[in-house]
Coordinates of C-alpha atoms in Angstrom, one line a residue:
D113 CA 33.6 -11.3 -17.7
G114 CA 31.5 -14.4 -18.5
W115 CA 31.9 -18.2 -18.5
E116 CA 34.3 -19.7 -21.0
T117 CA 35.2 -23.3 -21.1
R118 CA 38.5 -25.0 -22.3
R119 CA 38.6 -26.2 -25.9
R120 CA 37.3 -29.8 -26.3
R121 CA 39.5 -32.2 -28.2
G122 CA 38.8 -35.5 -29.8
A123 CA 40.5 -38.8 -29.1
S124 CA 43.5 -38.4 -31.4
A125 CA 45.2 -36.2 -34.0
D126 CA 43.3 -38.3 -36.6
H127 CA 40.0 -37.4 -34.8
P128 CA 40.6 -34.0 -33.2
W129 CA 36.9 -33.0 -33.2
P130 CA 34.6 -33.7 -30.2
T131 CA 31.8 -36.1 -30.7
D132 CA 28.1 -35.0 -30.8
D133 CA 27.7 -36.1 -27.2
D134 CA 30.6 -34.0 -25.9
H135 CA 29.5 -30.7 -24.5
D136 CA 29.9 -28.4 -21.5
W137 CA 27.2 -27.6 -19.0
A138 CA 26.4 -25.6 -15.9
L139 CA 23.8 -26.1 -13.2
V140 CA 21.9 -22.9 -12.2
R141 CA 19.6 -22.4 -9.2
L142 CA 17.0 -19.9 -10.0
G143 CA 16.7 -16.8 -7.8
A144 CA 13.1 -17.8 -7.1
P145 CA 11.1 -20.8 -8.3
G146 CA 8.6 -20.0 -11.0
V147 CA 7.2 -20.3 -14.5
I148 CA 9.7 -19.4 -17.2
R149 CA 8.5 -17.3 -20.1
G150 CA 11.8 -16.4 -21.9
I151 CA 15.5 -17.1 -21.8
V152 CA 18.4 -15.0 -23.1
V153 CA 21.8 -16.6 -23.7
D154 CA 24.0 -13.6 -24.2
T155 CA 27.4 -14.1 -25.9
A156 CA 28.5 -10.5 -25.6
H157 CA 32.3 -10.1 -26.5
F158 CA 32.6 -13.8 -27.4
R159 CA 33.3 -13.2 -31.1
G160 CA 35.6 -16.1 -32.0
N161 CA 34.9 -18.5 -29.1
Y162 CA 31.1 -18.7 -28.6
P163 CA 29.4 -22.1 -28.7
Q164 CA 28.0 -23.4 -32.0
A165 CA 24.7 -24.2 -30.2
V166 CA 23.1 -24.1 -26.8
S167 CA 20.3 -26.0 -25.1
V168 CA 18.5 -25.4 -21.8
E169 CA 16.7 -27.9 -19.5
G170 CA 14.7 -27.3 -16.3
T171 CA 13.7 -29.2 -13.3
S172 CA 11.8 -28.7 -10.0
V173 CA 13.4 -30.2 -6.9
P174 CA 12.3 -29.1 -3.4
G175 CA 14.7 -28.0 -0.7
S176 CA 18.4 -27.2 -1.4
P177 CA 19.7 -30.1 -3.5
S178 CA 23.5 -30.5 -4.1
P179 CA 24.9 -30.7 -7.6
A180 CA 25.3 -34.5 -7.2
E181 CA 21.6 -34.8 -6.3
L182 CA 20.5 -32.7 -9.3
L183 CA 22.5 -35.0 -11.5
G184 CA 20.9 -38.2 -10.0
D185 CA 19.0 -40.6 -12.2
D186 CA 15.8 -39.9 -10.3
V187 CA 15.7 -36.2 -11.4
K188 CA 13.6 -35.5 -14.4
W189 CA 14.8 -32.7 -16.7
T190 CA 12.4 -30.9 -19.2
T191 CA 13.7 -29.3 -22.4
L192 CA 13.0 -25.6 -22.4
V193 CA 15.3 -24.7 -25.3
P194 CA 16.2 -27.4 -27.7
R195 CA 19.7 -27.6 -29.2
T196 CA 19.8 -24.4 -31.3
P197 CA 22.6 -22.6 -33.1
V198 CA 23.6 -19.2 -31.6
G199 CA 25.5 -16.2 -32.8
G200 CA 28.6 -14.6 -31.3
H201 CA 28.5 -11.2 -29.5
A202 CA 24.7 -11.3 -29.5
A203 CA 21.8 -11.6 -27.1
N204 CA 20.2 -14.9 -28.3
G205 CA 16.6 -14.9 -27.1
F206 CA 14.2 -17.9 -26.8
A207 CA 10.5 -18.0 -25.9
V208 CA 9.5 -20.7 -23.5
S209 CA 6.0 -22.2 -23.4
V210 CA 6.2 -24.9 -20.8
E211 CA 3.6 -24.2 -18.1
Q212 CA 5.4 -25.6 -15.2
R213 CA 7.2 -24.4 -12.0
F214 CA 11.0 -24.8 -12.1
T215 CA 13.7 -24.4 -9.5
H216 CA 16.9 -25.2 -11.4
L217 CA 18.3 -25.1 -14.9
R218 CA 21.0 -27.0 -16.8
V219 CA 22.6 -24.8 -19.5
N220 CA 24.5 -26.7 -22.2
Q221 CA 27.1 -25.4 -24.6
H222 CA 27.6 -27.5 -27.7
P223 CA 30.4 -28.4 -27.8
D224 CA 32.2 -25.7 -25.9
G225 CA 32.9 -21.9 -25.9
G226 CA 31.6 -19.0 -23.8
I227 CA 28.5 -17.4 -22.5
A228 CA 28.6 -13.9 -21.0
R229 CA 25.2 -13.7 -19.3
L230 CA 22.2 -15.9 -18.8
R231 CA 18.8 -14.1 -18.3
V232 CA 15.7 -16.0 -17.2
H233 CA 12.4 -14.1 -17.4
G234 CA 9.2 -15.3 -15.9
E235 CA 6.7 -15.3 -13.0
V236 CA 7.7 -16.2 -9.4
V237 CA 5.5 -19.0 -7.9
P238 CA 6.2 -19.2 -4.2
D239 CA 5.6 -22.2 -1.9
P240 CA 2.3 -21.4 -0.2
A241 CA 3.2 -23.7 2.7
W242 CA 6.2 -21.6 3.5
L243 CA 4.3 -18.3 3.3
T244 CA 1.5 -19.6 5.5
A245 CA 4.0 -20.9 8.1
L246 CA 5.7 -17.4 8.1
G247 CA 2.4 -15.7 8.9
T248 CA 3.4 -12.1 8.3
F249 CA 5.7 -11.4 5.2
D250 CA 6.2 -8.8 2.5
V251 CA 3.2 -9.5 0.2
V252 CA 4.5 -7.3 -2.7
A253 CA 8.1 -8.6 -2.7
L254 CA 9.3 -10.0 -6.0
E255 CA 10.7 -13.1 -4.3
N256 CA 7.2 -13.8 -2.8
G257 CA 5.4 -13.6 -6.1
G258 CA 4.5 -9.9 -6.2
R259 CA 5.2 -7.9 -9.3
A260 CA 5.1 -4.4 -10.7
E261 CA 2.4 -4.2 -13.3
D262 CA 2.6 -0.7 -14.6
A263 CA 4.3 2.7 -14.0
S264 CA 4.1 6.3 -15.1
D265 CA 7.8 6.6 -15.8
R266 CA 10.7 4.1 -16.5
F267 CA 13.2 6.7 -17.8
Y268 CA 16.1 5.9 -15.4
S269 CA 15.3 2.5 -13.9
P270 CA 12.6 -0.2 -13.8
A271 CA 9.7 0.0 -11.4
S272 CA 10.4 -3.6 -10.4
N273 CA 13.5 -2.4 -8.5
T274 CA 11.3 -1.2 -5.7
I275 CA 10.3 -4.8 -4.8
Q276 CA 13.8 -6.4 -5.1
P277 CA 15.3 -8.2 -2.1
G278 CA 17.3 -6.2 0.5
R279 CA 17.9 -2.5 0.8
S280 CA 19.1 -0.5 -2.2
R281 CA 22.9 -0.3 -2.4
K282 CA 23.2 2.7 -4.8
M283 CA 21.0 5.3 -6.4
D284 CA 20.1 3.4 -9.6
D285 CA 19.2 0.3 -7.6
G286 CA 15.8 2.0 -6.9
W287 CA 13.2 3.8 -9.0
E288 CA 13.8 7.3 -10.2
T289 CA 11.7 9.3 -12.7
R290 CA 12.6 12.1 -15.0
R291 CA 11.8 15.6 -13.8
R292 CA 8.2 16.6 -14.3
R293 CA 7.4 20.0 -15.9
D294 CA 3.6 19.7 -15.5
R295 CA 1.2 19.4 -12.5
G296 CA 0.9 15.6 -12.6
N297 CA 2.6 13.0 -10.4
D298 CA 4.3 9.6 -10.9
W299 CA 3.1 6.2 -9.7
I300 CA 3.6 2.4 -9.8
S301 CA 0.9 -0.2 -9.6
Y302 CA 1.6 -3.7 -8.3
R303 CA 0.0 -7.1 -8.1
L304 CA 0.4 -8.8 -4.7
T305 CA 1.4 -12.4 -4.0
A306 CA -2.3 -13.2 -3.6
Q307 CA -5.2 -11.7 -1.6
A308 CA -3.7 -10.6 1.6
L309 CA -4.4 -8.6 4.8
I310 CA -1.9 -5.7 5.0
R311 CA -1.0 -4.3 8.4
A312 CA 2.1 -2.2 7.9
L313 CA 4.3 -0.7 5.2
E314 CA 7.7 0.8 4.5
I315 CA 8.8 3.4 1.9
D316 CA 12.5 3.6 1.6
T317 CA 14.4 6.4 -0.1
A318 CA 17.9 4.9 0.5
Y319 CA 20.7 6.6 -1.6
L320 CA 18.2 9.1 -3.1
K321 CA 19.5 12.3 -1.4
G322 CA 18.8 15.1 -3.9
N323 CA 16.2 13.4 -6.0
S324 CA 13.9 11.5 -3.6
A325 CA 10.2 11.9 -3.9
G326 CA 8.8 14.8 -1.9
W327 CA 5.6 13.1 -0.8
A328 CA 4.0 9.7 -1.2
S329 CA 0.7 8.0 -0.8
V330 CA -0.3 4.3 -1.0
S331 CA -3.6 2.8 -2.1
V332 CA -4.9 -0.7 -2.5
R333 CA -7.8 -2.5 -4.1
D334 CA -9.3 -6.0 -3.8
G335 CA -9.8 -7.6 -7.3
E336 CA -9.2 -6.4 -10.8
G337 CA -12.2 -4.1 -10.9
G338 CA -12.2 -3.0 -7.3
A339 CA -12.0 0.7 -6.3
W340 CA -8.8 2.1 -5.0
T341 CA -8.7 2.9 -1.2
Q342 CA -6.0 5.0 0.3
I343 CA -4.3 3.3 3.2
L344 CA -1.5 5.9 3.6
P345 CA -2.5 9.5 2.9
R346 CA 0.0 11.9 1.1
T347 CA 2.9 11.9 3.5
R348 CA 6.2 13.9 3.5
L349 CA 9.3 11.8 2.7
Q350 CA 12.8 12.4 3.8
P351 CA 15.9 11.7 1.6
D352 CA 17.9 8.6 2.2
T353 CA 15.5 7.4 4.9
D354 CA 13.4 4.2 5.6
H355 CA 9.9 5.4 6.5
R356 CA 7.7 2.9 8.5
F357 CA 3.9 3.0 9.0
V358 CA 1.6 0.8 11.0
L359 CA -1.9 0.9 9.6
P360 CA -4.8 1.9 11.9
A361 CA -6.8 -1.1 10.5
P362 CA -5.8 -4.0 8.3
A363 CA -6.6 -3.7 4.6
V364 CA -7.6 -6.6 2.4
A365 CA -6.1 -6.3 -1.1
T366 CA -4.9 -8.0 -4.2
H367 CA -3.3 -4.9 -5.8
A368 CA -1.4 -1.9 -4.6
R369 CA -0.3 1.5 -5.9
V370 CA 2.2 4.0 -4.7
D371 CA 2.0 7.6 -5.9
I372 CA 4.9 10.0 -5.5
Y373 CA 4.6 13.8 -5.7
P374 CA 5.5 15.3 -7.9
D375 CA 8.4 13.2 -9.2
G376 CA 11.7 11.8 -8.0
G377 CA 12.3 8.4 -6.6
I378 CA 11.9 5.7 -4.0
S379 CA 14.2 2.7 -3.5
R380 CA 11.9 0.1 -2.0
L381 CA 8.2 -0.4 -1.1
R382 CA 7.3 -3.1 1.5
L383 CA 3.8 -4.2 2.4
F384 CA 3.7 -6.5 5.4
G385 CA 0.7 -8.8 5.9
S386 CA -0.6 -12.3 5.7
L387 CA -2.6 -14.4 3.2
T388 CA -6.4 -14.5 3.6
E389 CA -8.0 -17.9 3.4
T390 CA -9.0 -17.1 -0.2
G391 CA -5.5 -16.0 -1.1
A392 CA -3.9 -19.1 0.4
A393 CA -6.4 -21.4 -1.4
E394 CA -5.7 -19.7 -4.8
L395 CA -2.0 -19.8 -4.3
T396 CA -2.1 -23.5 -3.3
A397 CA -4.1 -24.4 -6.3
R398 CA -1.7 -22.6 -8.6
H399 CA 1.3 -24.2 -7.0
Q400 CA -0.2 -27.7 -7.4
E401 CA -1.3 -27.0 -11.0
L402 CA 2.3 -26.1 -12.0
G403 CA 3.7 -29.2 -10.4
G404 CA 5.0 -27.6 -7.2

């Protein structure tokens, strides 16, 4: 259920072992460009056929380059994980400290073997020119640089599921909390792509039929120390339904929070708006700083 390569052989029976330069590799396009903080090379179930060592390189190439273009002499690759021995049937984790925006990886097995899963953790850094050209977009979406910062409950699923691309395809593809036995409520807080002007929002409870949240409210704030302002009052939610709301007035924000009452789940939160001049300038500066 992973990627396993054929066994490399040397030139002859007298020299059956591959040379140090012989190795297998794979090119990977990241789901979204960004700064990489950690990489996991998981060799689960590869017990006698895992690679002796792995290395990982990264590059940033605009557009949609072909494999041949990525392997061209003009493409600069940066080492993120140097050649390092790994264990079999194990999640081999590596911290990455390169402060740069990447779009593609080259994963190397030395000399051959198998990798079950590759996990790349980091922060999405979107192209500000693209978002500005779009005008209105989902300013909390993971693919646009939004992120879930904190949540009251992660018992069944991560809060970041609520800002994944597309609609939820099954119950555990959203966010569901354990059952509350007190008088509190559950919530998620988010950081937006950058300072934005929000005009509309969606709360989707797709596939949550007997365990969707009963009610929800949405609040925003501008800046780390700003006060929370409610833009959607506590509103009744229906199971397995996409709820859409147009705000009576646009709201300027850098952060958002959804509260559900008393518990349950939502599958997606969408906040539609556009970057302010300040937000666009900050995003452009970050993009340039990271080599975008």
